[in-house]
Coordinates of C-alpha atoms in Angstrom, one line a residue:
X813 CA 63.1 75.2 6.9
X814 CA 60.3 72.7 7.6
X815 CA 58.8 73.9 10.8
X816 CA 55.7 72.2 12.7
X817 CA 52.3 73.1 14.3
X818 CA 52.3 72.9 18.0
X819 CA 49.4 71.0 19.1
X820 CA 46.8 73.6 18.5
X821 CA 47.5 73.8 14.8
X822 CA 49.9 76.9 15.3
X823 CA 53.2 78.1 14.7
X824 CA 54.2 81.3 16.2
X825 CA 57.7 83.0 13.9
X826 CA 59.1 86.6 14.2
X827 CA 59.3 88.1 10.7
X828 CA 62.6 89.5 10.3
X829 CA 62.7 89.4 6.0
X830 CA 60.5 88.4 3.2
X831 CA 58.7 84.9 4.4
X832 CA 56.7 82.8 2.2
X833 CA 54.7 79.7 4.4
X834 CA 53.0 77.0 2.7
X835 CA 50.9 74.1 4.3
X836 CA 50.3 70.5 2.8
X837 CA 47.5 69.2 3.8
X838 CA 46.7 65.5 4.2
X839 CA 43.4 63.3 5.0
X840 CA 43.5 61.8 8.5
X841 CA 43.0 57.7 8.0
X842 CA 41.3 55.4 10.4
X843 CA 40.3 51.5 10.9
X844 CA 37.7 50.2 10.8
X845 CA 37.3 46.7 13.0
X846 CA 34.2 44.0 12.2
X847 CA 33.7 41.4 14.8
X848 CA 31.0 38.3 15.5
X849 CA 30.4 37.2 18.5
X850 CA 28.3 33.7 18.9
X851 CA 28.0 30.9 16.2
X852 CA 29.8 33.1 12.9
X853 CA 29.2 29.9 10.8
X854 CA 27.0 31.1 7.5
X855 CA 26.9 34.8 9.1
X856 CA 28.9 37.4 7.5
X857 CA 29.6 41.2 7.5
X858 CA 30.8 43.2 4.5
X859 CA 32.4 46.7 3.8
X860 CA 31.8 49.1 1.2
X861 CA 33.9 50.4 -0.3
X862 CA 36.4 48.5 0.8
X863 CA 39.3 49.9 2.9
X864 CA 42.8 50.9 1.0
X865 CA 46.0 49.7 2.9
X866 CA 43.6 48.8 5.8
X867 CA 42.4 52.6 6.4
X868 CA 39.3 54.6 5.5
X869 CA 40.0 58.3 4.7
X870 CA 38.1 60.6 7.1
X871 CA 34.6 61.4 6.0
X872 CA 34.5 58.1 3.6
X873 CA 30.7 57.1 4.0
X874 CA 30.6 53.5 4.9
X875 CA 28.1 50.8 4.2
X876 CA 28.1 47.5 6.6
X877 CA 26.1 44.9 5.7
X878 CA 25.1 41.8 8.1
X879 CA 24.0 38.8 6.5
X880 CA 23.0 35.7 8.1
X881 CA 22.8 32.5 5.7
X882 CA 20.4 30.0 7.8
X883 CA 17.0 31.0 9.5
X884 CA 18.7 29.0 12.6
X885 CA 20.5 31.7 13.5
X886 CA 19.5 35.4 14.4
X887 CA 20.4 39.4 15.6
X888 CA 18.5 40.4 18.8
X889 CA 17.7 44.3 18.8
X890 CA 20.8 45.8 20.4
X891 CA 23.0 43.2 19.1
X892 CA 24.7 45.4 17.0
X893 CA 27.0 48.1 17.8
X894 CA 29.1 50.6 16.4
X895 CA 31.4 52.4 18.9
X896 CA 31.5 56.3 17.3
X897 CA 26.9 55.7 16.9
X898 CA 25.6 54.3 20.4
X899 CA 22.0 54.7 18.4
X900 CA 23.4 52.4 15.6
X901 CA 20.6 50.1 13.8
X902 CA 20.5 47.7 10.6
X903 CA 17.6 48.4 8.4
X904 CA 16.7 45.1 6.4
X905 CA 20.3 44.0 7.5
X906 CA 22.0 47.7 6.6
X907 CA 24.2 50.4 8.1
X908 CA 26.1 53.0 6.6
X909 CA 27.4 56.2 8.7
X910 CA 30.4 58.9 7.9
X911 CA 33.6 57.4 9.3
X912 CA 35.4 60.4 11.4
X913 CA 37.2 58.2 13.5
X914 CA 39.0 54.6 14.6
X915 CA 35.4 52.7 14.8
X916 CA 34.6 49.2 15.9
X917 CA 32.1 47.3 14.6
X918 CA 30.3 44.3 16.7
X919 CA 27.7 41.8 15.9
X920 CA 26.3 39.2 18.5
X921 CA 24.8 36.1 17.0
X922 CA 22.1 33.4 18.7
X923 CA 20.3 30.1 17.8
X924 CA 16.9 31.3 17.6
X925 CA 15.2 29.5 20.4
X926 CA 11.2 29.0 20.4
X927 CA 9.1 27.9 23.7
X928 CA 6.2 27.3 21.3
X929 CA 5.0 26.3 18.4
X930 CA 1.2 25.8 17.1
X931 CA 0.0 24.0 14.1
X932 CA -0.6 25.7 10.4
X933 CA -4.1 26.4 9.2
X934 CA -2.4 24.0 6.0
X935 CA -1.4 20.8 8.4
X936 CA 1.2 20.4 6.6
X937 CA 3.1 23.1 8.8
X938 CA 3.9 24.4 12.1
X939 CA 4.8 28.0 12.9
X940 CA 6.5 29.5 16.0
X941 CA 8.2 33.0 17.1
X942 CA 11.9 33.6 18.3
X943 CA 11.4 33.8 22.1
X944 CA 14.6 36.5 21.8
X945 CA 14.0 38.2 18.2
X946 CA 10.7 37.6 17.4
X947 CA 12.0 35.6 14.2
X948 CA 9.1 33.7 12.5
X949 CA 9.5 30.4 11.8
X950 CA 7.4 28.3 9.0
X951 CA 8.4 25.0 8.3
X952 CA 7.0 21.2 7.5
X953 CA 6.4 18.9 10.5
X954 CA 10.5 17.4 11.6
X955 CA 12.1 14.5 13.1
X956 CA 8.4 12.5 13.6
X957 CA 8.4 10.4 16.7
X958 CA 6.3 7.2 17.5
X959 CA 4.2 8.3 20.5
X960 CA 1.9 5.2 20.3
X961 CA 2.6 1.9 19.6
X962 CA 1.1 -0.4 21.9
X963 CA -1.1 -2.4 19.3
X964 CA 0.0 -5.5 17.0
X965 CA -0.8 -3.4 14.0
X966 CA 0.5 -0.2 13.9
X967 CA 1.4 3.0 15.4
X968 CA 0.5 6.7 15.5
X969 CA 3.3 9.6 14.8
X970 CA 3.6 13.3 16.0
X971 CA 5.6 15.8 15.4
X972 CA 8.9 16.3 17.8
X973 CA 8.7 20.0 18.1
X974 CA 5.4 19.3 20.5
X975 CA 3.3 21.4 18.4
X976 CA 0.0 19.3 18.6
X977 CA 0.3 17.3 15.0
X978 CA -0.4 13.9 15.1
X979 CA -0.3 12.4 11.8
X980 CA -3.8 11.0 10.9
X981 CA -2.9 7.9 9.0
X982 CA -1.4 5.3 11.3
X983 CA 2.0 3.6 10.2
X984 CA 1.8 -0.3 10.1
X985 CA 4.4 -2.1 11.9
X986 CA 6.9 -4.4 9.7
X987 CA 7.4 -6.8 12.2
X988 CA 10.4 -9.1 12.1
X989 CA 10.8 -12.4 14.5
X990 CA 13.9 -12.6 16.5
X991 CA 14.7 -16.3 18.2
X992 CA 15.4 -15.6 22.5
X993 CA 17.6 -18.9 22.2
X994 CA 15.1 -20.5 24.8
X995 CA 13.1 -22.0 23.0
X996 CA 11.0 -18.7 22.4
X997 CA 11.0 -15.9 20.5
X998 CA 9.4 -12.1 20.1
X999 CA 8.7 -9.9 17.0
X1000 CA 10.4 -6.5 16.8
X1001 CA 9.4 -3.8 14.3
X1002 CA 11.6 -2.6 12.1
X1003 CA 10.5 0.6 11.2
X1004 CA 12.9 3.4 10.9
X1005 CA 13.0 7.6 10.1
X1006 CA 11.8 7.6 13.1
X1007 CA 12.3 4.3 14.8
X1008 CA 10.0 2.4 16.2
X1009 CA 10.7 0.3 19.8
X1010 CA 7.1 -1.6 19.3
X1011 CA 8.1 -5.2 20.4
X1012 CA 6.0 -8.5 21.2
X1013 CA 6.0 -10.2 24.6
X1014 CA 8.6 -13.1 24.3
X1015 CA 6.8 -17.0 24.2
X1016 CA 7.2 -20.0 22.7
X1017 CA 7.8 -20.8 19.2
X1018 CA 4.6 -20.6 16.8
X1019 CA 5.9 -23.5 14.9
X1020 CA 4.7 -24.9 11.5
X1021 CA 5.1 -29.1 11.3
X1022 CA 5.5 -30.6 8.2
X1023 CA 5.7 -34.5 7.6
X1024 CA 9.0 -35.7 5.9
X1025 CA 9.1 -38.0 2.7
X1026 CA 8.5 -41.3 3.6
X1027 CA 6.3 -39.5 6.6
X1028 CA 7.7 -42.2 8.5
X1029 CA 10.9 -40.5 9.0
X1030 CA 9.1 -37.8 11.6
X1031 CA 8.7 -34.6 10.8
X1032 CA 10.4 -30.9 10.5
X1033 CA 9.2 -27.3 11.9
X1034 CA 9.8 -24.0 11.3
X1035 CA 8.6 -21.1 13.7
X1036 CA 6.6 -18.5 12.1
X1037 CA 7.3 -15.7 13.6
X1038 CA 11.2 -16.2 13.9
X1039 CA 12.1 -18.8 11.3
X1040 CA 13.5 -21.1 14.0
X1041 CA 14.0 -24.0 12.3
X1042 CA 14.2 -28.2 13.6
X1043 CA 15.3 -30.1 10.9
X1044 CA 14.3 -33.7 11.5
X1045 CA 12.6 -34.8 14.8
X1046 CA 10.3 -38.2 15.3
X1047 CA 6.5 -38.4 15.9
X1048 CA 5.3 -38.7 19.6
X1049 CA 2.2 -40.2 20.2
X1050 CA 0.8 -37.3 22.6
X1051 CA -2.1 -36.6 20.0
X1052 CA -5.5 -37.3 19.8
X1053 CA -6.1 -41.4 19.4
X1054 CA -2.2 -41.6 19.5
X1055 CA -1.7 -39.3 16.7
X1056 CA 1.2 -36.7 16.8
X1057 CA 0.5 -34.1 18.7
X1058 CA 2.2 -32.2 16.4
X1059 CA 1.9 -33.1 12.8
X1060 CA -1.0 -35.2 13.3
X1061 CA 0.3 -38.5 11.7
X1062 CA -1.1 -41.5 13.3
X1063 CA 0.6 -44.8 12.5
X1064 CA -3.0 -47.4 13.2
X1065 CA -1.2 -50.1 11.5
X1066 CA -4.4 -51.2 10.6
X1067 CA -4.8 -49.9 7.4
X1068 CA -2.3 -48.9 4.4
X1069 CA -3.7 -45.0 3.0
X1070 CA -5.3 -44.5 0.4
X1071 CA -6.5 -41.6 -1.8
X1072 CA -9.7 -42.9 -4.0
X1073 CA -12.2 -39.9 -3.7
X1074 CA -12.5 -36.5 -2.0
X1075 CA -15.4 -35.2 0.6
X1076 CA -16.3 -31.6 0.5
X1077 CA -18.1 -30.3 3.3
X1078 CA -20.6 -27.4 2.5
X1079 CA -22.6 -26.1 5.6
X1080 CA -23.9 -29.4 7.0
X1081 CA -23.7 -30.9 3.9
X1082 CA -21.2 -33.5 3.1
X1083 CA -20.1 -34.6 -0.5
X1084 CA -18.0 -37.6 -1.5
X1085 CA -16.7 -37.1 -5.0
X1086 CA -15.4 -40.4 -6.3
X1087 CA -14.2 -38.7 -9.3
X1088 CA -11.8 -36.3 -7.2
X1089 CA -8.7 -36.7 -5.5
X1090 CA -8.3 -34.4 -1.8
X1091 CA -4.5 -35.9 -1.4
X1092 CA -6.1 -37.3 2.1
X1093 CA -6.5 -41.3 3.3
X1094 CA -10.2 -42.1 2.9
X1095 CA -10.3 -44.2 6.2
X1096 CA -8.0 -41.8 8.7
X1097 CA -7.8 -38.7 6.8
X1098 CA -4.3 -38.4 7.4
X1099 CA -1.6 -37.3 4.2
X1100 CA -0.5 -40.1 2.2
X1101 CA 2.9 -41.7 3.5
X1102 CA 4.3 -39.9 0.4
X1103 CA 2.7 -36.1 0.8
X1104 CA 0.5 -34.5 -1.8
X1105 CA 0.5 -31.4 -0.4
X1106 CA 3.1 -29.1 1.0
X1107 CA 2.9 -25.2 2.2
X1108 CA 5.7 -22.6 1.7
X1109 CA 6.6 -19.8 4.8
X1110 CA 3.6 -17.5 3.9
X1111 CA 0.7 -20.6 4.2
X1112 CA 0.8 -21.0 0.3
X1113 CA -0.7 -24.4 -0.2
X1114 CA 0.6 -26.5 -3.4
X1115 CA 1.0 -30.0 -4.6
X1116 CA 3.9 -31.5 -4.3
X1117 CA 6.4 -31.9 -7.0
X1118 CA 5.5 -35.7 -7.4
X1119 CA 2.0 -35.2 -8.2
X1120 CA 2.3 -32.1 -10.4
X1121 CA 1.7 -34.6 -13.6
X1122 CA 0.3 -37.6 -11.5
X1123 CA -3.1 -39.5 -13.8
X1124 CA -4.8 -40.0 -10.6
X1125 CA -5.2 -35.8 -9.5
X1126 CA -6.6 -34.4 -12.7
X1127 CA -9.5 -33.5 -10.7
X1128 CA -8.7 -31.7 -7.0
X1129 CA -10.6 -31.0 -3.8
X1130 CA -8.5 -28.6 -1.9
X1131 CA -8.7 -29.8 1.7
X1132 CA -10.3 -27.0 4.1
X1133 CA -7.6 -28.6 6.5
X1134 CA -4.7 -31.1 6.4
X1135 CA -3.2 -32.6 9.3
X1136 CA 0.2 -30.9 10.6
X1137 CA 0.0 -28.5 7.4
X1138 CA -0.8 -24.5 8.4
X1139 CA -1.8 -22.7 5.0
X1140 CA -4.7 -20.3 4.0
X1141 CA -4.4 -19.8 0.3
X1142 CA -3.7 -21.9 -2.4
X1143 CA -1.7 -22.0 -6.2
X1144 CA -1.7 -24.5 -9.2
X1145 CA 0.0 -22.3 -11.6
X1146 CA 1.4 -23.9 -14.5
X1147 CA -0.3 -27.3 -13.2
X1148 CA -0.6 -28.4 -17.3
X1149 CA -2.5 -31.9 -15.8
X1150 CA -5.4 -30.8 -13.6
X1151 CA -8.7 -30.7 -15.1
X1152 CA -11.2 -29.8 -12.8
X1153 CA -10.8 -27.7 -9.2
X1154 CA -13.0 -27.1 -5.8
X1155 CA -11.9 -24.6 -3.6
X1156 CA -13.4 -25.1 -0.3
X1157 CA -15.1 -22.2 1.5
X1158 CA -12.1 -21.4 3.8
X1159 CA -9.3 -21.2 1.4
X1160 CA -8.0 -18.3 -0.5
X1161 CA -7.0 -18.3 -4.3
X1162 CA -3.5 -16.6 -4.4
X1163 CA -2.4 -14.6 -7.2
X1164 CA -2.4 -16.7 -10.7
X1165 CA -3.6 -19.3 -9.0
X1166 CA -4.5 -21.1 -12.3
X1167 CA -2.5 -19.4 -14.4
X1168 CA -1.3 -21.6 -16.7
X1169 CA -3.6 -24.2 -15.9
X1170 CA -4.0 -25.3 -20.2
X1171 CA -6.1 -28.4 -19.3
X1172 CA -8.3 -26.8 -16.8
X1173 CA -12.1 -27.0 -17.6
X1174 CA -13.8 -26.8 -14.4
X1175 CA -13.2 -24.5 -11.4
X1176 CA -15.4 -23.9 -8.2
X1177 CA -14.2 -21.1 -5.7
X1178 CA -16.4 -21.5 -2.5
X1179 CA -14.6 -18.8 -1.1
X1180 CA -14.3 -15.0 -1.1
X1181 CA -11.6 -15.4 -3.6
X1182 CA -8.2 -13.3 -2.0
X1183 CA -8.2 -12.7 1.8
X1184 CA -9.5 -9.2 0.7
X1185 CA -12.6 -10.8 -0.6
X1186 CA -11.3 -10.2 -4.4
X1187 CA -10.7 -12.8 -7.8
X1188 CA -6.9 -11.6 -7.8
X1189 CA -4.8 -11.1 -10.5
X1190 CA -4.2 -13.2 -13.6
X1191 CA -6.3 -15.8 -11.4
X1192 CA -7.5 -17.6 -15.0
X1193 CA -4.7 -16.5 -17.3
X1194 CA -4.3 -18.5 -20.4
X1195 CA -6.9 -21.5 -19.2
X1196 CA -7.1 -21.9 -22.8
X1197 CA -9.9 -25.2 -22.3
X1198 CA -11.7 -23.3 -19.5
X1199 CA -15.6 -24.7 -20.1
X1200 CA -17.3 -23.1 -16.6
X1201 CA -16.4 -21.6 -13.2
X1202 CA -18.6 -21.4 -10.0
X1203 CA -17.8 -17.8 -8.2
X1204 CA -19.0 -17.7 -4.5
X1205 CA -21.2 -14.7 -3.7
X1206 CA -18.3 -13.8 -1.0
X1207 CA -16.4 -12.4 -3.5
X1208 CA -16.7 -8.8 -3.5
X1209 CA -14.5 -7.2 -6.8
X1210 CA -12.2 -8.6 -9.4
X1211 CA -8.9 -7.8 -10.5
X1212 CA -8.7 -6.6 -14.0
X1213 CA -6.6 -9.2 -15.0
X1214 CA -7.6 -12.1 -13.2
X1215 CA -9.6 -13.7 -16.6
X1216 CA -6.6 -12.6 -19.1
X1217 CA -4.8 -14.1 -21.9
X1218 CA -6.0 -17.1 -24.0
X1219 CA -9.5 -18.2 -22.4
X1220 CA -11.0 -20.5 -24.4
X1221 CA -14.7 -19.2 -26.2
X1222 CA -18.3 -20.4 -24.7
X1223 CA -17.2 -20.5 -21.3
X1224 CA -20.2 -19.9 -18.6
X1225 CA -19.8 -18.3 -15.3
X1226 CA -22.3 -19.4 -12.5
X1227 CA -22.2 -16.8 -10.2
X1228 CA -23.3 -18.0 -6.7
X1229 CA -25.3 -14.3 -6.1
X1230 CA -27.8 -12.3 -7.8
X1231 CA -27.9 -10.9 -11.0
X1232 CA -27.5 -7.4 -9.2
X1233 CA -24.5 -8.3 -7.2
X1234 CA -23.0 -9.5 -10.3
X1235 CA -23.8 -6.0 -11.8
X1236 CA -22.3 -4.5 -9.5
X1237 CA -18.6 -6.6 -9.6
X1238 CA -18.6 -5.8 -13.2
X1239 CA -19.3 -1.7 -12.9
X1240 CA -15.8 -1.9 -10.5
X1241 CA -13.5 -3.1 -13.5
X1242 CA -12.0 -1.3 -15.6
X1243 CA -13.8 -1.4 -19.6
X1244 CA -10.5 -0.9 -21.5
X1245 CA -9.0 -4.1 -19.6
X1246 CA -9.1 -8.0 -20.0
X1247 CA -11.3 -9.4 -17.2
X1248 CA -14.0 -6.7 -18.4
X1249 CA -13.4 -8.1 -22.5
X1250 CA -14.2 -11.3 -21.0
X1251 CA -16.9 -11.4 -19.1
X1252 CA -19.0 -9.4 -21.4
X1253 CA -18.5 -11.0 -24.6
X1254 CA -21.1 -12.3 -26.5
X1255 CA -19.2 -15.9 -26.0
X1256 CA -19.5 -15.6 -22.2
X1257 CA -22.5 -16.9 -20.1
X1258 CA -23.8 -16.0 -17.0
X1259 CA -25.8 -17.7 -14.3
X1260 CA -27.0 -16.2 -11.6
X1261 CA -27.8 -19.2 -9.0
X1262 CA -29.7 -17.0 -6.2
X1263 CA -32.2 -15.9 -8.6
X1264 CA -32.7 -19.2 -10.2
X1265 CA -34.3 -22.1 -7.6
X1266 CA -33.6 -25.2 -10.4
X1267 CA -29.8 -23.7 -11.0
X1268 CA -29.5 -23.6 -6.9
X1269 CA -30.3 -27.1 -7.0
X1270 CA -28.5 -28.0 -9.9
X1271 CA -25.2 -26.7 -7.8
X1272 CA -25.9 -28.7 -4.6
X1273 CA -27.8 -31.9 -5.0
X1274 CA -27.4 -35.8 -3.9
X1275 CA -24.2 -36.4 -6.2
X1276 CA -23.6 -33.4 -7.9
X1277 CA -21.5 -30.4 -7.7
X1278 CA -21.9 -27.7 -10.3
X1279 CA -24.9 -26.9 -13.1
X1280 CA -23.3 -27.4 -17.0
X1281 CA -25.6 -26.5 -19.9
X1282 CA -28.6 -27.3 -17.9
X1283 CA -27.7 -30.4 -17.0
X1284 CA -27.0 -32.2 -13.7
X1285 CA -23.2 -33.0 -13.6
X1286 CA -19.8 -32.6 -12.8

């Protein structure tokens, strides 16, 4: 008969006959429970060998193994525990004991939190220590905040863990008008990753005025900082003399206008070219009644569709200023009928300016060329009759390309400097590119006027302009 061990592992019989006893033995089997406690996302715990039927055999030697996925997270010292080892420890995120009975297995999980963090030796960086584990943290500079933006032009970032970076190379503010609806209007930049809150004061609108066609129709505006527009409104007479105090035209009645020569002012010198046309009326310097000018959004100065091909404006003074017209820079591209250009001392040449320009022979720049004191790009490209240009001293570089394309042979180049300034504007181009080809050919001649007293006055005397093969003329 089957009989059973009491409790002690005995079994106590009286032996009466011949008694055989045999014992089965069998492993004892016991769980083993894993448990996370805290934020279990990308943390795991693994087994090996895995259980059978959901028991381990006693004496199976088990490996646990803790990983945690993202250095967000971390195990404090005494975070793990094992309920049959109370001196349980991982060891580069390992465990393994002798299971001899039911165990449990728990792992508590934080954010790592850090008080403090200091700035890399490489800028680049910031480091800081787990104020709970001691985890070390290396990382790039995160989530940048503007902390100062209280100037027009740009702004200085940090780094929004506080450790002390401030990024050494201001941002510039893209600024972006937005119209109150009162009749003013603010600028707001529009920076972003991380935003920026920079924002003007709120005033009136910065408007632009430009004279309709016939000018005695009034005149239209549009803000320039907010693009408020006003479509049509009349001329006042709140101006100067009676003139418009906002566009400037001034209806005398006295006179009809008329466009027969051009002055150009240098210093406190005072040309008139009969040869030229400035688009302005000789007698009250106002725009004709039918405009020769007109400026875009940006201040771009250019002739109006009307006189692109007009007999009479082959040869150009740019105004330094017209009435009711806000521009700095000016463009003629593709202008196939203009002959001969001045560019007055206060205006910029925009990029191909003259590009284009077939019948151009003549050009004078009196300025520093771009805003940034440079002959921009393809300024002169394909001014296939080009004879001579006049280059201010002002001008400080040229683009490679700005003298590109078909230039015609022979042309001379008076520069307004000295022959070591010049030297120096050529050593900044580039020698495998056009604008250096050009201006050191053999068919290219240059002039330098402040080291040559006659050239000096062939540029500026009683009725002349510019020097030409040693002779005085325009």
């Amino acid at each position: 008969a089957q009989a059973a061990l009491d409790g002690e592992g005995k079994y106590i019989l009286t032996v009466s006959d011949n008694t055989t006893i045999s014992a089965t033995f069998k492993a004892q089997q016991f769980t083993v429970t894993a448990t996370i406690t805290g934020s279990s996302e990308r943390v795991s715990i693994t087994l090996s060998p895995e259980a059978t039927d959901g028991k381990y055999a006693y004496g199976t030697r088990l490996t646990v193994t803790v990983t945690v996925q993202s250095t967000l997270r971390g195990i404090t010292p005494g975070s793990f525990k094992v309920s049959t080892d109370p001196d349980a420890e991982l060891v580069d995120g390992e465990y393994t004991f002798t299971v001899t009975g039911d165990t449990t297995i728990s792992v508590t999980i934080h954010e790592h939190e850090y008080s403090e963090y200091e700035v890399d030796t490489d800028r680049t960086y910031h480091n800081a220590y787990c104020d709970v584990c001691d985890y070390y943290l290396h990382e790039y500079h995160i989530n940048m905040l503007v902390i100062s933006a209280t100037t027009a032009t740009d702004e200085t970032l940090a780094c929004s863990k506080e450790c002390g970076y401030v990024g050494s190379n201001p941002r510039s503010h893209q600024l972006k008008g937005v119209d109150d609806g009162d009749g003013n209007c603010h600028q707001e930049c529009q920076n972003t990753s991380p935003k920026c809150d920079y924002r003007t004061e709120s005033k009136p609108h910065d408007m632009k005025w430009q004279r309709l066609d016939p000018v005695s129709e009034g005149h239209s505006g549009v803000c320039n900082n907010c693009g408020y527009t006003v479509e049509k409104e009349a001329h006042d007479t709140l101006g100067e003399d009676g003139a418009c105090s906002k566009c400037g035209y001034k209806d005398s009645g006295e006179h009809t206008c008329k466009d027969e020569s051009a002055v150009l002012v240098k210093g406190s010198k005072q040309l008139t070219l009969t040869d030229y046309r400035d688009g302005l009326c000789d007698e009250c310097g106002q725009q004709l009644e039918s405009p020769v000018w007109e400026a875009n959004p940006s201040g771009k100065l250019t002739l109006t569709a009307s006189y692109q091909a007009d007999a009479n404006y082959k040869k150009i003074v740019v105004p330094a200023e017209i009435p009711g017209v806000n521009y700095t820079k000016v463009a003629m591209n593709k202008n196939t009928n203009i002959t001969d250009v001045i560019i007055p001392g206060t205006i910029f040449v925009d990029n191909q300016a003259f590009s284009g320009c077939t019948a151009l022979e003549h050009a004078v720049i009196l300025s520093k060329g771009d805003s940034t004191g440079k002959l921009p790009s393809n300024l002169f490209k394909d001014c296939s009759a080009l004879k001579w240009v006049v280059v201010s001293a002002e001008v400080t570089s040229i683009n490679d390309t700005a003298f590109s394309g078909s230039i015609a042979d022979g042309c001379a180049i008076y520069f307004m400097g000295t022959s070591t300034a010049w030297s120096t504007l050529i050593s900044g181009l580039s020698t495998s590119k056009a604008s250096y080809a050009f201006l050191t050919k053999e068919g290219t001649t240059v002039r330098y006027l402040n080291d040559d007293a006659e050239a000096q006055a062939w540029y500026w005397g009683e009725d002349e302009v510019i020097p030409h093969d040693g002779k005085k003329s325009i």
